């Protein structure tokens, strides 16, 4: 049998009864179809677990207690359909459930935005949940203004509002569709009073404003990598990935313009993917601090306002 052929859903629902049955079945289907991962999961096993647990409104990181639970007929039909959809459409599982998570925080997603998976979310949690405070990020209680450039689903803007309770947070994106999704997440997390959504190209919508913190996870995929994307990544908006020939077009613009929008004592937190060597060669005068995460040592940099030439006005 061709594993990419649509399987009889009636037979699946009749024969498979427990959550364990559907997990095993999904893993087999995903492996046979040679799916790709990377949208919050890295293996067929993890992706199957996410799709099943999130669909059933169960904790996405707790599988064992539910493995032998018998599923209701409606639940079995839903899982069979979603497993088949994952195989046949090659869409990320997060698009199928309509949800994605950063450090356990849930966000709405759909095909208008890329599936959130920024290292910056991990950094915010690890730095600010550290009992000794952050080694480089400003005191969260002293931050009065922040901007999230290329906000997409708005996830980083929402997290910024939560970590910086006294801050006005602007969230900028070129895509009106993406901002519609961001609005859903801003409302769901009840941060409408803090977060303003602005449509435009990088700093253009915020001319004249300055910030204690700039956060950005801009498009940074180079054209060669973009052309070789598997279907799961092609399902996401190309605009949200396209960083130019070497992936750093927007990063260069952000570095060039950031000093005009930073307050003294602030800084820029930026994710760039794999362009460290290019960036350091082009900007040898800048003091980048590269931040290690669970999956990378040089995908995110921090640079202070002072290192970018911002003066505190005392000279």
PDB file of C-alpha atoms in Angstrom, residues 23 26-27 30-31 35-54 59-63 86 90-97 99-103 115-118 230 232-233 236 295:
ATOM      1  CA  UNK A  23       0.028   7.616  19.141  1.00  0.00           C
ATOM      2  CA  UNK A  26       0.429   8.361  14.043  1.00  0.00           C
ATOM      3  CA  UNK A  27       4.136   7.610  14.478  1.00  0.00           C
ATOM      4  CA  UNK A  30       4.439   9.975   9.930  1.00  0.00           C
ATOM      5  CA  UNK A  31       7.543   7.828   9.518  1.00  0.00           C
ATOM      6  CA  UNK A  35       7.355  14.039   7.191  1.00  0.00           C
ATOM      7  CA  UNK A  36       9.542  16.951   8.267  1.00  0.00           C
ATOM      8  CA  UNK A  37       9.512  18.586  11.683  1.00  0.00           C
ATOM      9  CA  UNK A  38      10.891  21.636  13.454  1.00  0.00           C
ATOM     10  CA  UNK A  39       7.749  23.559  14.424  1.00  0.00           C
ATOM     11  CA  UNK A  40       8.031  22.850  18.115  1.00  0.00           C
ATOM     12  CA  UNK A  41       8.804  19.143  17.688  1.00  0.00           C
ATOM     13  CA  UNK A  42      11.810  17.325  16.220  1.00  0.00           C
ATOM     14  CA  UNK A  43      10.680  13.717  15.746  1.00  0.00           C
ATOM     15  CA  UNK A  44       7.699  11.712  14.555  1.00  0.00           C
ATOM     16  CA  UNK A  45       7.103  10.545  18.116  1.00  0.00           C
ATOM     17  CA  UNK A  46       7.037  14.072  19.558  1.00  0.00           C
ATOM     18  CA  UNK A  47       4.971  15.470  16.701  1.00  0.00           C
ATOM     19  CA  UNK A  48       2.398  12.700  17.073  1.00  0.00           C
ATOM     20  CA  UNK A  49       2.231  13.296  20.822  1.00  0.00           C
ATOM     21  CA  UNK A  50       1.715  17.033  20.315  1.00  0.00           C
ATOM     22  CA  UNK A  51      -1.002  16.582  17.703  1.00  0.00           C
ATOM     23  CA  UNK A  52      -2.900  14.083  19.835  1.00  0.00           C
ATOM     24  CA  UNK A  53      -2.537  15.770  23.228  1.00  0.00           C
ATOM     25  CA  UNK A  54      -3.301  19.268  21.972  1.00  0.00           C
ATOM     26  CA  UNK A  59      -1.154  18.963  28.691  1.00  0.00           C
ATOM     27  CA  UNK A  60       1.226  18.728  25.722  1.00  0.00           C
ATOM     28  CA  UNK A  61       4.164  17.639  27.878  1.00  0.00           C
ATOM     29  CA  UNK A  62       2.386  14.885  29.828  1.00  0.00           C
ATOM     30  CA  UNK A  63       1.755  11.697  27.885  1.00  0.00           C
ATOM     31  CA  UNK A  86      -0.967  15.887   8.758  1.00  0.00           C
ATOM     32  CA  UNK A  90       2.169  18.196   5.080  1.00  0.00           C
ATOM     33  CA  UNK A  91       1.089  21.190   7.138  1.00  0.00           C
ATOM     34  CA  UNK A  92       2.723  21.625  10.565  1.00  0.00           C
ATOM     35  CA  UNK A  93       0.697  20.055  13.350  1.00  0.00           C
ATOM     36  CA  UNK A  94       0.329  23.487  14.975  1.00  0.00           C
ATOM     37  CA  UNK A  95      -1.719  24.642  11.985  1.00  0.00           C
ATOM     38  CA  UNK A  96      -3.968  21.621  12.370  1.00  0.00           C
ATOM     39  CA  UNK A  97      -4.667  22.215  16.068  1.00  0.00           C
ATOM     40  CA  UNK A  99      -2.163  26.386  18.623  1.00  0.00           C
ATOM     41  CA  UNK A 100       1.521  26.706  19.403  1.00  0.00           C
ATOM     42  CA  UNK A 101       3.453  27.082  22.653  1.00  0.00           C
ATOM     43  CA  UNK A 102       6.458  29.006  23.919  1.00  0.00           C
ATOM     44  CA  UNK A 103       7.727  27.713  27.259  1.00  0.00           C
ATOM     45  CA  UNK A 115       4.580  28.821  13.809  1.00  0.00           C
ATOM     46  CA  UNK A 116       6.318  30.530  16.789  1.00  0.00           C
ATOM     47  CA  UNK A 117       9.605  28.862  17.741  1.00  0.00           C
ATOM     48  CA  UNK A 118      11.884  31.760  18.621  1.00  0.00           C
ATOM     49  CA  UNK A 230      10.231  20.886   2.762  1.00  0.00           C
ATOM     50  CA  UNK A 232       5.951  21.893   6.170  1.00  0.00           C
ATOM     51  CA  UNK A 233       8.025  25.074   5.942  1.00  0.00           C
ATOM     52  CA  UNK A 236       4.255  29.131   6.186  1.00  0.00           C
ATOM     53  CA  UNK A 295      19.549  24.434  20.616  1.00  0.00           C
TER      54      UNK A 295
END
